[in-house]
Coordinates of C-alpha atoms in Angstrom, one line a residue:
Chain A
D248 CA -28.5 -88.3 -41.1
A249 CA -25.5 -87.2 -39.0
K250 CA -26.2 -86.3 -35.4
T251 CA -26.1 -82.6 -34.8
T252 CA -25.7 -80.6 -31.6
Q253 CA -27.0 -77.0 -31.3
P254 CA -27.4 -74.7 -28.3
N255 CA -31.0 -74.8 -27.0
S256 CA -31.4 -71.0 -27.2
M257 CA -29.6 -67.8 -28.1
E258 CA -30.4 -64.1 -27.9
S259 CA -29.5 -61.3 -30.2
N260 CA -30.1 -57.6 -30.5
E261 CA -32.0 -56.2 -33.5
E262 CA -29.7 -55.2 -36.4
E263 CA -26.7 -57.0 -35.0
P264 CA -25.1 -60.1 -36.6
V265 CA -26.0 -63.5 -35.2
H266 CA -23.8 -66.6 -35.4
L267 CA -25.7 -69.9 -34.8
P268 CA -23.3 -72.8 -34.3
C269 CA -23.9 -76.5 -35.1
N270 CA -21.6 -79.4 -34.3
H271 CA -21.9 -82.5 -36.6
S272 CA -18.7 -84.4 -35.8
T273 CA -20.1 -87.7 -37.3
I274 CA -20.9 -86.2 -40.7
S275 CA -19.7 -88.2 -43.7
G276 CA -18.1 -86.8 -46.8
T277 CA -21.3 -86.8 -48.8
D278 CA -23.7 -85.4 -46.2
Y279 CA -25.0 -82.0 -47.0
I280 CA -25.5 -79.5 -44.2
H281 CA -29.0 -78.0 -44.3
W282 CA -30.5 -75.2 -42.2
Y283 CA -34.2 -74.6 -41.8
R284 CA -36.1 -72.3 -39.5
Q285 CA -39.5 -72.4 -38.1
L286 CA -41.2 -69.1 -37.2
P287 CA -44.0 -69.2 -34.6
S288 CA -47.2 -70.9 -35.8
Q289 CA -45.7 -71.7 -39.2
G290 CA -44.1 -74.6 -41.1
P291 CA -40.4 -74.9 -41.4
E292 CA -38.7 -72.7 -44.0
Y293 CA -35.6 -73.5 -45.9
V294 CA -32.7 -71.1 -45.1
I295 CA -29.5 -72.4 -46.8
H296 CA -27.5 -75.6 -47.4
G297 CA -23.9 -76.5 -48.4
L298 CA -21.4 -79.3 -48.7
T299 CA -17.9 -78.0 -48.3
S300 CA -17.6 -74.4 -49.4
N301 CA -19.1 -71.4 -47.6
V302 CA -22.4 -70.4 -49.1
N303 CA -24.3 -67.1 -49.3
N304 CA -27.8 -66.3 -50.2
R305 CA -30.2 -63.4 -49.6
M306 CA -31.3 -64.8 -46.2
A307 CA -28.0 -65.9 -44.6
S308 CA -24.5 -67.2 -45.0
L309 CA -23.2 -70.6 -44.1
A310 CA -19.7 -71.1 -42.9
I311 CA -18.5 -74.7 -42.9
A312 CA -15.4 -75.7 -41.0
E313 CA -12.5 -77.1 -43.0
D314 CA -12.9 -80.5 -41.3
R315 CA -16.7 -80.3 -41.8
K316 CA -17.3 -81.2 -38.1
S317 CA -19.1 -77.9 -37.5
S318 CA -20.8 -75.1 -39.3
T319 CA -22.2 -71.7 -38.4
L320 CA -25.3 -70.0 -39.8
I321 CA -24.7 -66.3 -40.0
L322 CA -27.6 -63.8 -40.1
H323 CA -25.9 -60.5 -41.0
R324 CA -28.4 -58.1 -39.4
A325 CA -31.0 -59.7 -37.2
T326 CA -34.6 -58.4 -37.4
L327 CA -37.5 -59.2 -35.2
R328 CA -38.8 -61.4 -38.0
D329 CA -35.8 -63.6 -37.6
A330 CA -37.0 -64.8 -34.2
A331 CA -37.5 -68.5 -34.8
V332 CA -36.2 -72.0 -34.1
Y333 CA -33.3 -72.8 -36.3
Y334 CA -32.6 -76.4 -37.2
C335 CA -29.2 -77.7 -38.5
I336 CA -29.4 -81.0 -40.3
G337 CA -26.6 -83.2 -41.6
R338 CA -28.4 -84.9 -44.4
N339 CA -27.5 -88.2 -46.1
N340 CA -31.0 -89.5 -46.9
N341 CA -34.2 -88.8 -48.7
D342 CA -35.8 -87.6 -45.5
M343 CA -34.6 -85.1 -43.0
R344 CA -34.2 -85.7 -39.3
F345 CA -34.9 -82.5 -37.3
G346 CA -33.4 -82.2 -33.8
A347 CA -34.5 -79.7 -31.1
G348 CA -32.9 -76.8 -32.9
T349 CA -31.8 -73.4 -31.4
R350 CA -34.5 -71.0 -30.4
L351 CA -33.4 -67.5 -31.4
T352 CA -34.8 -64.5 -29.5
V353 CA -34.3 -61.1 -31.1
K354 CA -34.5 -58.1 -28.7
P355 CA -35.5 -54.7 -30.1
Chain B
D220 CA -46.1 -68.5 -49.1
S221 CA -44.2 -71.7 -50.0
G222 CA -46.7 -72.8 -52.6
V223 CA -47.6 -75.9 -50.7
T224 CA -51.2 -76.0 -49.5
Q225 CA -52.7 -78.2 -46.7
T226 CA -56.3 -78.7 -45.7
P227 CA -58.0 -78.5 -43.3
K228 CA -56.2 -76.0 -41.1
H229 CA -57.7 -77.3 -38.0
L230 CA -59.4 -80.6 -37.2
I231 CA -61.0 -81.7 -33.9
T232 CA -62.2 -85.2 -33.5
A233 CA -62.7 -87.9 -31.0
T234 CA -60.6 -91.0 -30.0
G235 CA -61.2 -94.0 -32.2
Q236 CA -62.1 -91.9 -35.3
R237 CA -60.5 -91.7 -38.7
V238 CA -59.4 -88.5 -40.5
T239 CA -57.8 -87.6 -43.8
L240 CA -55.4 -84.7 -44.2
R241 CA -54.7 -83.4 -47.7
C242 CA -51.7 -81.8 -49.3
S243 CA -51.1 -80.2 -52.7
P244 CA -47.4 -79.8 -53.5
R245 CA -45.8 -76.8 -55.3
S246 CA -46.3 -76.8 -59.0
G247 CA -43.7 -79.0 -60.6
D248 CA -42.7 -80.8 -57.5
L249 CA -42.8 -84.6 -57.6
S250 CA -42.1 -85.5 -54.0
V251 CA -44.4 -85.1 -51.0
Y252 CA -43.2 -85.7 -47.5
W253 CA -45.3 -85.9 -44.3
Y254 CA -44.1 -84.8 -40.9
Q255 CA -45.6 -84.9 -37.4
Q256 CA -44.8 -82.2 -34.8
S257 CA -45.8 -82.7 -31.2
L258 CA -44.6 -81.0 -28.1
D259 CA -42.7 -83.9 -26.7
Q260 CA -41.4 -85.5 -29.9
G261 CA -40.5 -82.5 -32.0
L262 CA -40.6 -82.6 -35.8
Q263 CA -40.6 -86.3 -37.0
F264 CA -40.5 -87.5 -40.6
L265 CA -43.4 -89.9 -41.4
I266 CA -43.3 -90.9 -45.1
Q267 CA -42.3 -89.7 -48.5
Y268 CA -43.9 -90.3 -51.9
Y269 CA -42.3 -89.6 -55.2
N270 CA -44.4 -89.5 -58.4
G271 CA -47.0 -91.7 -56.9
E272 CA -44.8 -94.3 -55.3
E273 CA -43.6 -94.6 -51.7
R274 CA -39.9 -93.6 -51.5
A275 CA -39.0 -93.5 -47.9
K276 CA -40.6 -94.4 -44.6
G277 CA -39.9 -92.9 -41.2
N278 CA -41.6 -93.2 -37.8
I279 CA -45.1 -93.8 -39.3
L280 CA -47.5 -95.9 -37.2
E281 CA -49.4 -98.8 -38.7
R282 CA -52.6 -96.9 -38.0
F283 CA -51.4 -94.2 -40.4
S284 CA -51.3 -94.5 -44.2
A285 CA -50.6 -92.2 -47.1
Q286 CA -50.9 -92.1 -50.8
Q287 CA -50.0 -89.8 -53.7
F288 CA -52.5 -89.5 -56.5
P289 CA -51.8 -89.0 -60.3
D290 CA -52.3 -85.3 -60.0
L291 CA -49.5 -85.5 -57.3
H292 CA -51.6 -84.3 -54.4
S293 CA -51.3 -86.5 -51.3
E294 CA -53.5 -87.6 -48.5
L295 CA -52.5 -88.8 -45.0
N296 CA -55.0 -91.1 -43.4
L297 CA -55.0 -91.4 -39.6
S298 CA -57.2 -94.1 -38.1
S299 CA -58.2 -95.4 -34.6
L300 CA -57.1 -92.0 -33.3
E301 CA -55.6 -91.7 -29.8
L302 CA -55.1 -88.7 -27.6
G303 CA -51.4 -88.9 -28.3
D304 CA -52.0 -88.3 -32.1
S305 CA -52.8 -84.7 -31.3
A306 CA -50.1 -82.7 -33.1
L307 CA -49.3 -80.5 -36.0
Y308 CA -49.0 -82.4 -39.3
F309 CA -46.9 -80.8 -42.0
C310 CA -46.6 -81.6 -45.6
A311 CA -43.5 -80.7 -47.7
S312 CA -42.7 -81.0 -51.3
S313 CA -39.5 -81.0 -53.4
V314 CA -38.7 -81.2 -57.1
G315 CA -36.7 -84.4 -57.0
G316 CA -36.9 -87.7 -55.4
G317 CA -35.2 -86.5 -52.2
S318 CA -31.5 -86.3 -53.0
V319 CA -29.3 -84.9 -50.2
S320 CA -29.1 -81.5 -51.8
D321 CA -32.9 -81.2 -52.4
T322 CA -34.7 -78.3 -50.8
Q323 CA -38.1 -79.1 -49.1
Y324 CA -40.9 -76.6 -49.1
F325 CA -43.3 -76.9 -46.2
G326 CA -47.0 -76.1 -46.0
P327 CA -48.7 -74.3 -43.2
G328 CA -49.7 -77.5 -41.4
T329 CA -52.9 -79.1 -40.1
R330 CA -53.5 -78.9 -36.4
L331 CA -55.2 -82.1 -35.2
T332 CA -56.8 -82.3 -31.8
V333 CA -58.1 -85.6 -30.6
L334 CA -60.5 -85.4 -27.6

């Protein structure tokens, strides 16, 4: 998997948008970008994934830079339930290699 | 609820012992993955099985082994346990054999404590 770099932590206010960045400058053309999150005391949970185009689903949006060297996970309105560790993975393999992720704190 | 079940939820045992962790994938999923999460190492991929056969191997110790049965449930066997094996063990499943666009669904984990 491509090496990814994420900030260790970020803070957001409830009901405001959150932009979680990820750098993956060594990504290859066929690597998919996956985002998972892990809520406290739970297993990781799939959020979204994409290859080149921006993607939207009911949980979030994924904006992928034109050169694919970075991406941003967008939570449109953060809730307290979104407080979690968010993992960005540049995937070219069967398995997934999780980094340290970004710990998101949501303040009421 | 991801549809992936793991038993037991908690396991406490002593050094040198052997334990078995069990995972049932989501209905229809053919792949099972095992991950270990410890405080100092983060979430690490151990091994993948697809339709009964080993498909990919990660940082799995020789003291650890896994298998996937005909009904697609999987077991992770940990032997000669050491204090450092204390961790959360997660199982995940996916429909396919693990292509780069596959989504993995994780279970709630088994917390192993080795005393």
